[in-house]
CSV table of C-alpha atoms in Angstrom, one decimal:
chain,number,residue,atom,x,y,z
A,1,MET,CA,-43.9,5.6,2.8
A,2,PRO,CA,-40.1,5.9,2.7
A,3,MET,CA,-38.2,9.1,2.4
A,4,THR,CA,-37.6,10.5,-1.1
A,5,MET,CA,-34.0,10.4,-2.4
A,6,LEU,CA,-33.8,14.2,-1.8
A,7,GLU,CA,-35.0,13.9,1.8
A,8,LYS,CA,-32.7,11.0,2.4
A,9,GLU,CA,-29.7,12.8,1.0
A,10,LEU,CA,-30.4,16.0,3.0
A,11,VAL,CA,-30.6,14.0,6.2
A,12,ALA,CA,-27.4,12.1,5.2
A,13,LEU,CA,-25.6,15.4,4.6
A,14,ALA,CA,-26.7,16.7,8.0
A,15,ILE,CA,-25.6,13.5,9.7
A,16,SER,CA,-22.2,13.7,8.0
A,17,VAL,CA,-21.8,17.4,9.0
A,18,ALA,CA,-22.7,16.6,12.6
A,19,ALA,CA,-20.4,13.6,12.7
A,20,GLY,CA,-17.6,15.7,11.4
A,21,CYS,CA,-16.8,13.4,8.5
A,22,ARG,CA,-15.3,15.3,5.5
A,23,PRO,CA,-15.3,12.3,3.1
A,24,CYS,CA,-19.0,11.7,4.0
A,25,VAL,CA,-19.9,15.4,3.6
A,26,THR,CA,-18.2,15.4,0.2
A,27,HIS,CA,-20.0,12.3,-1.0
A,28,HIS,CA,-23.4,13.5,0.2
A,29,LEU,CA,-23.0,16.9,-1.3
A,30,VAL,CA,-22.6,15.3,-4.7
A,31,GLU,CA,-25.6,12.9,-4.0
A,32,VAL,CA,-27.9,15.7,-2.7
A,33,ARG,CA,-27.2,17.8,-5.8
A,34,LYS,CA,-28.0,14.7,-8.0
A,35,ALA,CA,-31.3,14.4,-6.0
A,36,GLY,CA,-32.2,18.0,-6.9
A,37,ALA,CA,-31.3,20.0,-3.9
A,38,ASP,CA,-30.8,23.7,-4.3
A,39,ASP,CA,-28.4,25.9,-2.3
A,40,ALA,CA,-31.1,27.0,0.1
A,41,ALA,CA,-32.1,23.4,1.0
A,42,ILE,CA,-28.4,22.4,1.5
A,43,GLU,CA,-27.8,25.5,3.6
A,44,GLN,CA,-30.8,24.6,5.8
A,45,ALA,CA,-29.7,21.0,6.3
A,46,VAL,CA,-26.1,22.1,7.2
A,47,ALA,CA,-27.3,24.9,9.5
A,48,GLY,CA,-29.6,22.4,11.3
A,49,ALA,CA,-26.8,20.0,11.8
A,50,VAL,CA,-24.4,22.7,13.1
A,51,ARG,CA,-27.1,23.9,15.6
A,52,VAL,CA,-27.6,20.4,17.0
A,53,ARG,CA,-23.9,19.8,17.2
A,54,LYS,CA,-23.2,23.1,19.0
A,55,THR,CA,-26.1,22.4,21.4
A,56,ALA,CA,-24.8,18.9,22.1
A,57,THR,CA,-21.3,20.2,22.7
A,58,GLU,CA,-22.5,22.9,25.1
A,59,GLY,CA,-24.7,20.4,26.9
A,60,MET,CA,-21.7,18.1,27.4
A,61,ARG,CA,-19.6,21.0,28.6
A,62,ARG,CA,-22.2,21.9,31.2
A,63,HIS,CA,-22.6,18.3,32.3
A,64,ALA,CA,-18.8,17.8,32.7
A,65,LEU,CA,-18.6,20.9,34.8
A,66,GLY,CA,-21.6,20.0,37.0
A,67,LEU,CA,-23.6,22.9,35.7
A,68,ASP,CA,-27.3,23.0,35.1
A,69,PRO,CA,-28.3,21.5,31.7
A,70,VAL,CA,-29.3,23.6,28.8
A,71,THR,CA,-33.0,24.1,28.8
A,72,ASP,CA,-33.7,26.0,25.6
A,73,GLY,CA,-32.7,23.3,23.1
A,74,CYS,CA,-31.0,23.9,19.8
A,75,GLY,CA,-33.5,26.4,18.4
A,76,CYS,CA,-35.0,24.0,15.9
A,77,GLY,CA,-38.7,24.3,15.4
A,78,ALA,CA,-41.1,21.4,15.4
A,79,ALA,CA,-43.2,22.7,12.4
A,80,ASP,CA,-41.3,21.2,9.5
A,81,PRO,CA,-41.1,17.4,9.3
A,82,LEU,CA,-37.9,17.4,7.2
A,83,ALA,CA,-36.2,19.8,9.6
A,84,GLU,CA,-37.0,17.4,12.5
A,85,LEU,CA,-35.6,14.4,10.6
A,86,ILE,CA,-32.5,16.4,9.9
A,87,ALA,CA,-32.2,17.4,13.6
A,88,LEU,CA,-32.9,13.9,14.7
A,89,GLY,CA,-30.2,12.5,12.4
A,90,ALA,CA,-27.7,15.1,13.6
A,91,ALA,CA,-28.5,14.3,17.3
A,92,LEU,CA,-27.9,10.6,16.6
A,93,ALA,CA,-24.6,11.5,14.8
A,94,VAL,CA,-23.3,13.2,17.9
A,95,ASN,CA,-24.9,10.9,20.4
A,96,CYS,CA,-26.8,13.7,22.1
A,97,THR,CA,-29.4,11.8,24.1
A,98,ALA,CA,-31.3,15.0,25.1
A,99,GLY,CA,-31.5,16.1,21.4
A,100,ILE,CA,-32.5,12.6,20.3
A,101,ASP,CA,-35.3,12.6,22.9
A,102,ARG,CA,-36.4,16.1,21.9
A,103,HIS,CA,-36.4,15.6,18.2
A,104,LEU,CA,-37.9,12.2,18.4
A,105,ALA,CA,-40.8,13.6,20.4
A,106,ALA,CA,-41.2,16.5,17.9
A,107,ALA,CA,-41.1,14.1,14.9
A,108,ARG,CA,-43.7,11.9,16.5
A,109,SER,CA,-45.9,14.9,17.3
A,110,LEU,CA,-45.8,15.8,13.6
A,111,GLY,CA,-47.0,12.4,12.7
A,112,ILE,CA,-43.8,11.2,11.1
A,113,PRO,CA,-44.2,7.5,10.6
A,114,GLN,CA,-41.9,5.0,12.3
A,115,ASP,CA,-40.4,3.7,9.0
A,116,ARG,CA,-39.0,7.2,8.3
A,117,LEU,CA,-37.6,7.4,11.9
A,118,ASP,CA,-36.0,4.0,11.3
A,119,GLU,CA,-34.5,5.2,8.0
A,120,VAL,CA,-32.9,8.1,9.8
A,121,LEU,CA,-31.5,5.8,12.5
A,122,GLY,CA,-30.1,3.5,9.8
A,123,LEU,CA,-28.4,6.4,8.0
A,124,ALA,CA,-26.9,7.7,11.2
A,125,SER,CA,-25.6,4.3,12.2
A,126,MET,CA,-24.1,3.7,8.8
A,127,ILE,CA,-22.5,7.2,8.5
A,128,ARG,CA,-21.1,7.1,12.0
A,129,SER,CA,-19.5,3.8,11.2
A,130,ARG,CA,-18.1,5.1,7.9
A,131,ALA,CA,-16.8,8.2,9.7
A,132,ILE,CA,-14.9,6.1,12.2
A,133,SER,CA,-13.5,4.0,9.4
A,134,HIS,CA,-12.3,7.1,7.6
A,135,ALA,CA,-10.6,8.4,10.8
A,136,GLU,CA,-9.0,5.0,11.5
A,137,ALA,CA,-7.7,4.8,8.0
A,138,ARG,CA,-5.4,7.6,8.9
A,139,LEU,CA,-3.7,5.4,11.5
A,140,GLY,CA,-2.8,2.7,8.9
A,141,ALA,CA,-3.6,-1.0,9.2
A,142,THR,CA,-1.3,-1.5,12.1
A,143,GLY,CA,-2.1,1.7,14.0
A,144,GLN,CA,1.4,2.9,13.3
A,145,GLY,CA,2.6,5.3,10.6
A,146,ASN,CA,0.6,7.3,8.2
A,147,TRP,CA,0.4,10.2,10.7
A,148,GLY,CA,0.2,13.3,8.8
A,149,GLU,CA,-0.1,11.6,5.4
A,150,ALA,CA,-3.3,12.1,3.6
A,151,PRO,CA,-5.2,8.8,3.2
A,152,LYS,CA,-6.3,7.6,-0.2
A,153,ALA,CA,-9.6,9.0,-1.4
A,154,ALA,CA,-12.3,7.7,0.8
A,155,ARG,CA,-15.9,7.4,-0.3
A,156,CYS,CA,-18.9,7.4,2.0
A,157,CYS,CA,-21.8,5.0,1.8
């Protein structure tokens, strides 16, 4: 059974936050509201994405400096299937292999079906691609000029 529109948009919002894409966040905030999300659900999705992103950043810092890896994870619990899909999406957005492995295992232990995991992967792939496009648009078509100029309104997805 595929994700509901509300679940899909909460995951997409988290992926957008983790990817650091302002146009995508703006778009998915509108869509998640249309899907019926309340402030608490939005806050949970955003907080989950931020936790995963911070953990990934600290993990890369430690790796680059030759320090022992982080062992306590991002503080996400494996009790809520939607929270795991959100965390998995955020880990995919920031390419955190340790987080991907951790949240994929947790999602599977909760019995989340493969089609939902595939949906999260598809969303993450699409949003990451759009996020890169939004960033590249600031360079202009030739890669010259437009520095410091705001690009035309960009829309995610």
